């Protein structure tokens, strides 16, 4: 199976750490030049430095995916720098807030939805227009198993990720005629900063996760990044509209 990304251009949101960072480095190792965006410029530059050590080009763009007026500008900058965009990884996301349905305020709803769903949809739209002009591409949305099975007191996050999964299917249906594939990855508990904070600060959560996961451990960002490379490459040329669940079996319990 050939998962080479040689000669391709990848654009990764939330690329300063966690799954975004791991995906950026994995794409670079597979041969892609990489554009990175997030709000954390210093951390982006650190990741860009690692990409350049691998012999690939890197472009850093500081931006907020929840701000609609910035999205087209990001896509245009990447096209101007590299001439095309072959891969979009929508990884930027707002962490769940531990708030029950009866206590959720509109501001929390808007904060999570603006990044996790609205930003994902309209950034995909901006990039898809470039992909259509060039003859194709691959869009990969990082969702969550919370979008498949919600957890208590994380309802808004769960709704946003369920929306990301449905957006994946809707975009896949409409963009397929332009040779643009759209797929999602639904991770379980992954040892990113968000995953680490969850296990550290929620009482009893470490034991809960281990007891509910048949593999008895959380996942690593690299285990998601490998799937990103697969979905970005020609090895997955007939995979479209799919949601790849990577959770160590958590949804089986």
C-alpha positions as a Markdown table, in Angstrom:
| # | Residue | x | y | z |
|---|---|---|---|---|
| 1 | Unk | 0.0 | 0.0 | 0.0 |
| 2 | Unk | 1.5 | 3.3 | -1.1 |
| 3 | Unk | 0.7 | 6.2 | 1.3 |
| 4 | Unk | 3.2 | 8.6 | -0.3 |
| 5 | Unk | 2.3 | 12.2 | -0.3 |
| 6 | Unk | 5.3 | 13.2 | -2.4 |
| 7 | Unk | 4.7 | 16.5 | -4.2 |
| 8 | Unk | 1.5 | 17.3 | -2.4 |
| 9 | Unk | 0.5 | 20.3 | -0.3 |
| 10 | Unk | -1.2 | 19.8 | 3.1 |
| 11 | Unk | -3.0 | 22.5 | 5.1 |
| 12 | Unk | -3.6 | 21.6 | 8.7 |
| 13 | Unk | -5.6 | 23.7 | 11.2 |
| 14 | Unk | -4.8 | 23.5 | 14.9 |
| 15 | Unk | -1.3 | 22.5 | 13.9 |
| 16 | Unk | 0.6 | 23.8 | 16.9 |
| 17 | Unk | 0.2 | 20.7 | 19.1 |
| 18 | Unk | -1.5 | 17.3 | 19.7 |
| 19 | Unk | -3.2 | 15.6 | 16.7 |
| 20 | Unk | -2.5 | 18.6 | 14.5 |
| 21 | Unk | 1.2 | 18.6 | 15.2 |
| 22 | Unk | 1.5 | 14.9 | 14.8 |
| 23 | Unk | -0.5 | 15.0 | 11.5 |
| 24 | Unk | 1.8 | 17.8 | 10.2 |
| 25 | Unk | 4.9 | 15.8 | 10.9 |
| 26 | Unk | 3.4 | 12.6 | 9.5 |
| 27 | Unk | 2.4 | 14.3 | 6.3 |
| 28 | Unk | 5.9 | 15.8 | 6.0 |
| 29 | Unk | 7.5 | 12.4 | 6.5 |
| 30 | Unk | 5.3 | 11.1 | 3.7 |
| 31 | Unk | 6.6 | 13.7 | 1.4 |
| 32 | Unk | 4.2 | 16.7 | 1.6 |
| 33 | Unk | 5.0 | 20.4 | 2.1 |
| 34 | Unk | 2.8 | 21.7 | 5.0 |
| 35 | Unk | 0.9 | 24.9 | 5.8 |
| 36 | Unk | 0.0 | 25.2 | 9.5 |
| 37 | Unk | -2.5 | 27.5 | 11.1 |
| 38 | Unk | -3.6 | 28.1 | 14.7 |
| 39 | Unk | -3.6 | 31.1 | 17.2 |
| 40 | Unk | -0.3 | 30.0 | 18.7 |
| 41 | Unk | 2.4 | 31.5 | 16.4 |
| 42 | Unk | 5.4 | 30.5 | 18.6 |
| 43 | Unk | 4.2 | 26.9 | 18.7 |
| 44 | Unk | 3.5 | 26.9 | 15.0 |
| 45 | Unk | 7.1 | 28.0 | 14.3 |
| 46 | Unk | 8.4 | 25.2 | 16.5 |
| 47 | Unk | 6.4 | 22.6 | 14.5 |
| 48 | Unk | 7.5 | 24.3 | 11.2 |
| 49 | Unk | 11.1 | 24.0 | 12.3 |
| 50 | Unk | 10.6 | 20.2 | 12.7 |
| 51 | Unk | 9.0 | 20.0 | 9.3 |
| 52 | Unk | 12.0 | 21.8 | 7.7 |
| 53 | Unk | 14.4 | 19.4 | 9.4 |
| 54 | Unk | 12.6 | 16.6 | 7.5 |
| 55 | Unk | 13.5 | 18.4 | 4.2 |
| 56 | Unk | 10.0 | 19.7 | 3.5 |
| 57 | Unk | 8.7 | 23.3 | 3.2 |
| 58 | Unk | 6.5 | 24.8 | 5.9 |
| 59 | Unk | 4.3 | 27.8 | 6.0 |
| 60 | Unk | 3.0 | 29.3 | 9.2 |
| 61 | Unk | -0.3 | 31.3 | 9.3 |
| 62 | Unk | -1.6 | 32.7 | 12.6 |
| 63 | Unk | -5.4 | 32.7 | 12.4 |
| 64 | Unk | -8.6 | 31.8 | 14.3 |
| 65 | Unk | -10.8 | 29.3 | 12.5 |
| 66 | Unk | -13.8 | 30.6 | 14.3 |
| 67 | Unk | -13.5 | 34.0 | 12.6 |
| 68 | Unk | -15.3 | 33.7 | 9.3 |
| 69 | Unk | -13.6 | 36.8 | 7.8 |
| 70 | Unk | -10.2 | 35.1 | 8.0 |
| 71 | Unk | -10.9 | 31.8 | 6.3 |
| 72 | Unk | -10.7 | 32.7 | 2.6 |
| 73 | Unk | -7.5 | 34.7 | 3.3 |
| 74 | Unk | -5.8 | 31.6 | 4.8 |
| 75 | Unk | -6.7 | 29.5 | 1.8 |
| 76 | Unk | -5.5 | 32.2 | -0.6 |
| 77 | Unk | -2.2 | 32.6 | 1.2 |
| 78 | Unk | -1.5 | 28.8 | 0.9 |
| 79 | Unk | -2.3 | 28.8 | -2.8 |
| 80 | Unk | -0.1 | 31.9 | -3.3 |
| 81 | Unk | 2.8 | 30.2 | -1.6 |
| 82 | Unk | 2.5 | 26.7 | -2.9 |
| 83 | Unk | 0.3 | 27.0 | -6.0 |
| 84 | Unk | -2.3 | 24.5 | -4.8 |
| 85 | Unk | -3.8 | 22.7 | -1.8 |
| 86 | Unk | -4.1 | 18.9 | -2.1 |
| 87 | Unk | -5.0 | 18.0 | 1.5 |
| 88 | Unk | -7.0 | 19.8 | 4.2 |
| 89 | Unk | -7.0 | 18.5 | 7.8 |
| 90 | Unk | -9.7 | 20.3 | 9.8 |
| 91 | Unk | -8.2 | 19.6 | 13.2 |
| 92 | Unk | -8.8 | 22.9 | 15.1 |
| 93 | Unk | -11.4 | 22.5 | 17.8 |
| 94 | Unk | -12.7 | 23.8 | 21.1 |
| 95 | Unk | -12.5 | 21.5 | 24.0 |
| 96 | Unk | -15.6 | 20.2 | 25.7 |
| 97 | Unk | -16.9 | 22.2 | 28.7 |
| 98 | Unk | -18.3 | 20.3 | 31.6 |
| 99 | Unk | -21.7 | 21.9 | 31.6 |
| 100 | Unk | -25.1 | 20.2 | 31.7 |
| 101 | Unk | -27.9 | 20.8 | 29.3 |
| 102 | Unk | -29.9 | 22.8 | 31.8 |
| 103 | Unk | -26.9 | 25.1 | 32.6 |
| 104 | Unk | -25.6 | 25.7 | 29.1 |
| 105 | Unk | -25.5 | 29.3 | 28.1 |
| 106 | Unk | -25.8 | 30.6 | 24.5 |
| 107 | Unk | -22.2 | 32.1 | 24.6 |
| 108 | Unk | -20.7 | 28.6 | 25.3 |
| 109 | Unk | -22.8 | 27.1 | 22.4 |
| 110 | Unk | -21.6 | 29.8 | 20.0 |
| 111 | Unk | -18.0 | 29.5 | 21.1 |
| 112 | Unk | -17.9 | 25.7 | 20.5 |
| 113 | Unk | -20.0 | 25.7 | 17.3 |
| 114 | Unk | -18.1 | 28.6 | 15.7 |
| 115 | Unk | -14.9 | 26.6 | 15.6 |
| 116 | Unk | -16.0 | 22.9 | 15.7 |
| 117 | Unk | -18.7 | 23.1 | 13.1 |
| 118 | Unk | -19.2 | 26.5 | 11.4 |
| 119 | Unk | -15.5 | 27.1 | 11.0 |
| 120 | Unk | -15.0 | 23.6 | 9.7 |
| 121 | Unk | -17.7 | 23.9 | 7.1 |
| 122 | Unk | -16.8 | 27.3 | 5.7 |
| 123 | Unk | -13.1 | 26.7 | 5.7 |
| 124 | Unk | -13.7 | 23.4 | 3.8 |
| 125 | Unk | -15.8 | 25.5 | 1.4 |
| 126 | Unk | -13.0 | 28.0 | 0.8 |
| 127 | Unk | -10.4 | 25.2 | 0.2 |
| 128 | Unk | -12.8 | 23.1 | -1.9 |
| 129 | Unk | -13.1 | 25.9 | -4.4 |
| 130 | Unk | -9.4 | 25.8 | -4.9 |
| 131 | Unk | -9.4 | 22.0 | -5.1 |
| 132 | Unk | -12.2 | 22.1 | -7.7 |
| 133 | Unk | -10.1 | 24.4 | -9.9 |
| 134 | Unk | -7.0 | 22.2 | -9.7 |
| 135 | Unk | -8.9 | 18.9 | -10.2 |
| 136 | Unk | -9.3 | 17.3 | -6.8 |
| 137 | Unk | -8.1 | 16.9 | -3.3 |
| 138 | Unk | -8.7 | 15.3 | 0.1 |
| 139 | Unk | -10.5 | 16.9 | 3.1 |
| 140 | Unk | -10.2 | 15.1 | 6.5 |
| 141 | Unk | -12.3 | 16.3 | 9.4 |
| 142 | Unk | -11.2 | 15.4 | 12.9 |
| 143 | Unk | -14.4 | 14.6 | 14.7 |
| 144 | Unk | -14.8 | 12.5 | 18.0 |
| 145 | Unk | -16.5 | 9.5 | 19.3 |
| 146 | Unk | -18.5 | 12.0 | 21.3 |
| 147 | Unk | -20.3 | 12.8 | 18.0 |
| 148 | Unk | -21.4 | 9.1 | 18.0 |
| 149 | Unk | -22.0 | 8.5 | 21.7 |
| 150 | Unk | -22.4 | 11.6 | 23.9 |
| 151 | Unk | -20.9 | 11.8 | 27.4 |
| 152 | Unk | -22.7 | 13.4 | 30.3 |
| 153 | Unk | -22.2 | 17.2 | 30.7 |
| 154 | Unk | -20.6 | 17.5 | 27.3 |
| 155 | Unk | -23.7 | 18.0 | 25.2 |
| 156 | Unk | -22.6 | 21.0 | 23.1 |
| 157 | Unk | -19.3 | 19.4 | 22.2 |
| 158 | Unk | -21.1 | 16.2 | 21.3 |
| 159 | Unk | -23.6 | 18.0 | 19.0 |
| 160 | Unk | -20.7 | 19.9 | 17.3 |
| 161 | Unk | -18.9 | 16.7 | 16.6 |
| 162 | Unk | -22.0 | 14.9 | 15.4 |
| 163 | Unk | -22.4 | 17.9 | 13.1 |
| 164 | Unk | -18.9 | 17.5 | 11.8 |
| 165 | Unk | -19.6 | 13.8 | 10.9 |
| 166 | Unk | -22.8 | 14.8 | 9.0 |
| 167 | Unk | -21.0 | 17.7 | 7.3 |
| 168 | Unk | -18.4 | 15.1 | 6.2 |
| 169 | Unk | -21.0 | 13.0 | 4.6 |
| 170 | Unk | -22.8 | 15.9 | 3.0 |
| 171 | Unk | -19.7 | 17.4 | 1.6 |
| 172 | Unk | -18.5 | 14.0 | 0.3 |
| 173 | Unk | -21.7 | 13.6 | -1.6 |
| 174 | Unk | -21.6 | 17.0 | -3.3 |
| 175 | Unk | -17.8 | 17.3 | -3.9 |
| 176 | Unk | -17.2 | 13.8 | -5.3 |
| 177 | Unk | -17.9 | 14.9 | -8.9 |
| 178 | Unk | -14.9 | 17.3 | -8.6 |
| 179 | Unk | -12.6 | 14.5 | -7.4 |
| 180 | Unk | -12.6 | 15.8 | -3.9 |
| 181 | Unk | -12.9 | 13.1 | -1.2 |
| 182 | Unk | -14.1 | 14.1 | 2.3 |
| 183 | Unk | -13.7 | 11.8 | 5.2 |
| 184 | Unk | -13.7 | 12.0 | 9.0 |
| 185 | Unk | -11.7 | 10.5 | 11.9 |
| 186 | Unk | -13.5 | 10.0 | 15.2 |
| 187 | Unk | -10.8 | 9.5 | 17.9 |
| 188 | Unk | -11.5 | 8.3 | 21.4 |
| 189 | Unk | -9.4 | 9.6 | 24.3 |
| 190 | Unk | -6.1 | 10.6 | 22.9 |
| 191 | Unk | -3.1 | 11.9 | 24.9 |
| 192 | Unk | -3.2 | 15.4 | 23.7 |
| 193 | Unk | -3.3 | 18.4 | 26.1 |
| 194 | Unk | -7.1 | 18.0 | 26.2 |
| 195 | Unk | -6.8 | 14.3 | 26.8 |
| 196 | Unk | -4.2 | 14.8 | 29.5 |
| 197 | Unk | -6.2 | 17.5 | 31.2 |
| 198 | Unk | -9.3 | 15.3 | 31.2 |
| 199 | Unk | -7.5 | 12.3 | 32.8 |
| 200 | Unk | -5.8 | 14.6 | 35.3 |
| 201 | Unk | -8.6 | 16.9 | 36.5 |
| 202 | Unk | -11.8 | 14.9 | 36.2 |
| 203 | Unk | -12.0 | 12.7 | 39.4 |
| 204 | Unk | -11.9 | 9.0 | 38.5 |
| 205 | Unk | -11.8 | 9.6 | 34.8 |
| 206 | Unk | -8.5 | 7.7 | 34.2 |
| 207 | Unk | -10.0 | 4.6 | 35.7 |
| 208 | Unk | -13.2 | 5.1 | 33.8 |
| 209 | Unk | -11.4 | 5.4 | 30.5 |
| 210 | Unk | -9.3 | 2.4 | 31.1 |
| 211 | Unk | -12.3 | 0.3 | 32.2 |
| 212 | Unk | -14.3 | 1.3 | 29.2 |
| 213 | Unk | -11.5 | 0.8 | 26.6 |
| 214 | Unk | -10.8 | -2.9 | 25.7 |
| 215 | Unk | -7.2 | -2.0 | 24.9 |
| 216 | Unk | -6.9 | -0.6 | 28.5 |
| 217 | Unk | -5.1 | 2.7 | 27.5 |
| 218 | Unk | -5.7 | 6.0 | 25.8 |
| 219 | Unk | -4.4 | 6.6 | 22.3 |
| 220 | Unk | -1.4 | 8.6 | 21.1 |
| 221 | Unk | -1.6 | 11.5 | 18.5 |
| 222 | Unk | 0.6 | 9.5 | 16.1 |
| 223 | Unk | -2.0 | 6.8 | 15.9 |
| 224 | Unk | -4.4 | 9.4 | 14.6 |
| 225 | Unk | -1.8 | 11.0 | 12.3 |
| 226 | Unk | -1.1 | 7.7 | 10.6 |
| 227 | Unk | -4.8 | 7.5 | 9.6 |
| 228 | Unk | -4.6 | 11.1 | 8.3 |
| 229 | Unk | -1.8 | 10.1 | 6.0 |
| 230 | Unk | -3.8 | 7.1 | 4.7 |
| 231 | Unk | -6.9 | 9.2 | 4.0 |
| 232 | Unk | -4.8 | 11.9 | 2.4 |
| 233 | Unk | -3.0 | 9.5 | 0.1 |
| 234 | Unk | -4.0 | 7.6 | -3.0 |
| 235 | Unk | -4.1 | 4.4 | -0.9 |
| 236 | Unk | -7.6 | 5.5 | 0.1 |
| 237 | Unk | -8.7 | 6.6 | -3.4 |
| 238 | Unk | -12.1 | 4.8 | -3.1 |
| 239 | Unk | -12.8 | 6.0 | 0.5 |
| 240 | Unk | -15.3 | 8.8 | 0.6 |
| 241 | Unk | -17.9 | 10.0 | 3.2 |
| 242 | Unk | -16.5 | 7.6 | 5.7 |
| 243 | Unk | -15.9 | 8.1 | 9.4 |
| 244 | Unk | -12.9 | 6.1 | 10.7 |
| 245 | Unk | -13.3 | 5.3 | 14.4 |
| 246 | Unk | -10.1 | 5.1 | 16.3 |
| 247 | Unk | -10.8 | 4.5 | 20.0 |
| 248 | Unk | -9.3 | 1.3 | 21.2 |
| 249 | Unk | -12.7 | -0.4 | 21.2 |
| 250 | Unk | -14.3 | 2.2 | 23.6 |
| 251 | Unk | -17.6 | 2.2 | 21.6 |
| 252 | Unk | -17.9 | -1.6 | 22.0 |
| 253 | Unk | -18.5 | -1.3 | 25.7 |
